[in-house]
């Protein structure tokens, strides 16, 4: 089948910034960022395969599959080199782009995403992924995402985000979770960065002292 990837370009500039959204998200999740940077660079906003307005094939939604879609968009948009910005799952995706085509990357920006795969046992990984296999996956997603909006006054935004995420098909949600945490998948760890790396994180359980040391080592 076909695999058309939807993207849009905004703004102009000598530099290009490519934005890669979170798990089950879409390019519209960057709407607050666009006005802040559109006068500084050319922006490329991607709907990953299975998400937003892109085709949603029944296939393995691995981080390498997503990364190859990002590279295909860069070719189509005639982007030689770009700063890659990944939100949450978008971070593993941009790490794999950097692994596949380091010459196309000028910098990596991780927004609430981690630059190496968390160490977990296959059992822990299954615990994380399994609820998305069940008929109750929507309720699970609602609670999982709801926990990310602890601040009073963000309920409207939370509900909007949850509604958009729930338009992503279950097989894509599950496939992308398996792509991130499946024991048979390669890690996305940045072993050595030869480009600038910027990490923007809210406090979360993954942000440990060891992880912070690792980030500084890059």
XYZ file of C-alpha atoms in Angstrom:
218
model
C 0.000 0.000 0.000
C 0.975 3.644 -0.185
C 2.567 5.518 2.642
C 1.957 9.205 2.077
C 3.411 11.406 4.796
C 1.718 14.750 5.427
C 3.826 17.766 6.362
C 3.723 21.536 6.182
C 6.374 24.216 5.917
C 6.128 27.629 7.560
C 8.386 30.674 7.696
C 11.685 31.350 6.008
C 15.305 31.461 6.954
C 18.729 30.085 6.196
C 18.260 27.480 8.925
C 15.584 24.790 8.949
C 13.942 23.312 12.052
C 12.076 20.003 11.752
C 9.440 19.305 14.430
C 8.506 15.714 15.349
C 5.443 15.246 17.574
C 4.751 12.886 20.467
C 3.208 9.406 20.629
C -0.274 9.448 19.024
C 0.044 13.215 18.443
C 0.183 15.278 15.263
C 1.890 18.339 13.791
C -0.758 20.636 15.288
C 0.697 19.988 18.747
C 3.356 22.594 17.854
C 0.846 25.394 17.260
C 2.104 27.481 20.208
C 5.731 27.155 19.081
C 5.219 28.212 15.453
C 4.683 31.954 16.049
C 7.699 32.025 18.382
C 10.142 30.798 15.724
C 8.541 31.296 12.287
C 10.424 34.561 11.685
C 13.774 32.952 12.579
C 13.921 29.812 10.434
C 12.089 27.663 7.926
C 9.931 25.219 9.884
C 8.926 21.754 8.728
C 6.090 20.159 10.729
C 5.515 16.457 10.165
C 2.610 14.102 10.803
C 4.424 10.796 11.394
C 3.007 7.781 9.520
C -0.128 6.529 11.288
C -0.762 9.992 12.754
C -2.607 13.177 11.815
C -3.273 13.420 8.085
C -0.604 10.890 7.082
C -1.476 7.440 5.745
C -2.042 4.805 8.422
C -0.762 1.522 7.024
C -0.937 -1.723 8.993
C 2.793 -2.095 9.505
C 5.473 -2.138 12.209
C 5.616 1.331 13.743
C 9.277 1.188 14.722
C 11.394 4.226 15.548
C 13.431 3.495 12.393
C 10.251 3.484 10.284
C 9.326 6.896 11.705
C 12.907 8.130 11.203
C 12.914 7.078 7.552
C 9.645 9.020 7.101
C 11.316 12.133 8.574
C 14.222 11.720 6.137
C 11.787 11.256 3.226
C 10.056 14.526 4.180
C 13.419 16.309 4.399
C 14.271 15.087 0.884
C 10.864 16.133 -0.450
C 11.125 19.587 1.175
C 14.709 19.904 -0.137
C 16.183 20.233 3.340
C 19.907 19.543 3.316
C 20.501 19.864 7.056
C 18.205 20.741 9.926
C 17.881 21.144 13.657
C 15.586 18.320 14.771
C 13.112 18.937 17.599
C 11.386 15.888 19.102
C 8.659 15.932 21.732
C 8.357 12.829 23.936
C 8.358 9.851 21.474
C 9.617 12.328 18.880
C 12.941 12.261 20.748
C 13.670 8.568 20.003
C 12.621 9.293 16.413
C 15.121 12.146 15.973
C 17.814 10.024 17.673
C 17.285 7.356 14.996
C 17.373 10.022 12.251
C 20.735 11.087 13.673
C 21.870 7.441 13.642
C 20.672 6.912 10.033
C 21.879 10.220 8.550
C 24.142 12.219 10.882
C 25.225 14.488 8.007
C 21.680 15.871 7.769
C 21.481 16.971 11.428
C 22.783 20.317 12.709
C 21.457 19.942 16.293
C 19.139 17.816 18.443
C 16.461 19.268 20.737
C 14.680 16.893 23.127
C 11.452 18.269 24.620
C 10.251 16.040 27.476
C 11.774 13.070 25.710
C 14.738 10.921 26.664
C 17.862 10.457 24.554
C 18.373 6.827 25.523
C 16.005 3.944 26.022
C 15.101 3.411 29.681
C 16.421 0.109 30.972
C 13.483 -2.147 31.702
C 12.922 -5.876 31.758
C 10.781 -7.441 29.002
C 8.106 -7.911 31.713
C 8.138 -4.193 32.599
C 7.960 -3.291 28.915
C 4.959 -5.587 28.463
C 3.216 -4.003 31.467
C 3.607 -0.618 29.809
C 2.422 -1.771 26.387
C -0.269 -4.350 27.268
C -3.143 -1.951 28.177
C -3.067 -0.611 24.592
C -3.912 -4.116 23.370
C -7.224 -4.176 25.251
C -10.688 -2.858 24.288
C -10.312 -0.348 27.179
C -7.262 1.279 25.585
C -9.064 4.655 25.259
C -9.719 4.857 28.990
C -6.123 3.877 29.706
C -4.820 6.554 27.316
C -7.115 9.123 28.942
C -5.695 8.391 32.412
C -2.096 8.100 31.170
C -2.313 11.506 29.465
C -4.434 13.109 32.165
C -1.638 12.510 34.676
C 0.567 14.833 32.571
C -1.666 17.856 33.285
C -1.413 18.203 37.081
C -1.724 21.993 37.136
C -5.196 23.439 37.834
C -6.456 25.529 34.943
C -5.102 23.192 32.242
C -8.224 21.001 32.029
C -9.396 22.484 28.702
C -5.995 21.935 27.132
C -5.843 18.414 28.607
C -9.242 17.504 27.154
C -8.259 18.898 23.761
C -4.989 16.944 23.735
C -6.709 13.722 24.847
C -9.402 14.124 22.170
C -6.788 14.599 19.438
C -4.685 11.668 20.641
C -7.730 9.380 20.707
C -8.226 9.945 16.953
C -5.044 7.873 16.422
C -5.987 4.248 15.611
C -5.397 1.668 18.319
C -3.036 -0.382 16.113
C -0.821 2.687 15.643
C -0.775 3.484 19.386
C 0.116 -0.108 20.197
C 2.639 -0.430 17.368
C 4.462 2.753 18.384
C 4.618 1.623 22.035
C 6.067 -1.710 20.870
C 8.473 0.209 18.636
C 9.743 2.154 21.628
C 9.828 -0.564 24.283
C 9.795 -3.909 22.453
C 12.739 -6.087 23.539
C 13.511 -6.898 19.880
C 13.937 -3.222 18.927
C 17.288 -1.442 18.706
C 17.890 1.232 21.322
C 17.889 4.864 20.221
C 20.694 5.944 22.580
C 22.884 8.783 21.377
C 26.281 7.239 22.080
C 28.221 10.305 20.985
C 26.879 13.641 19.788
C 28.918 15.624 17.286
C 26.233 18.323 17.171
C 24.788 20.622 19.853
C 22.166 18.962 22.076
C 19.482 20.882 23.964
C 17.300 19.106 26.530
C 14.105 20.726 27.862
C 12.374 18.682 30.551
C 9.718 19.082 33.163
C 10.537 17.194 36.372
C 9.643 13.554 35.815
C 10.690 10.105 37.079
C 13.003 9.549 34.084
C 15.017 12.687 34.948
C 17.405 11.089 37.423
C 20.892 12.194 38.453
C 22.322 9.434 36.280
C 20.338 10.594 33.284
C 21.446 14.176 33.881
C 25.090 13.028 33.956
C 24.541 11.170 30.687
C 23.039 14.287 29.044
C 25.985 16.409 30.184
C 28.380 13.779 28.824
C 26.967 14.408 25.331
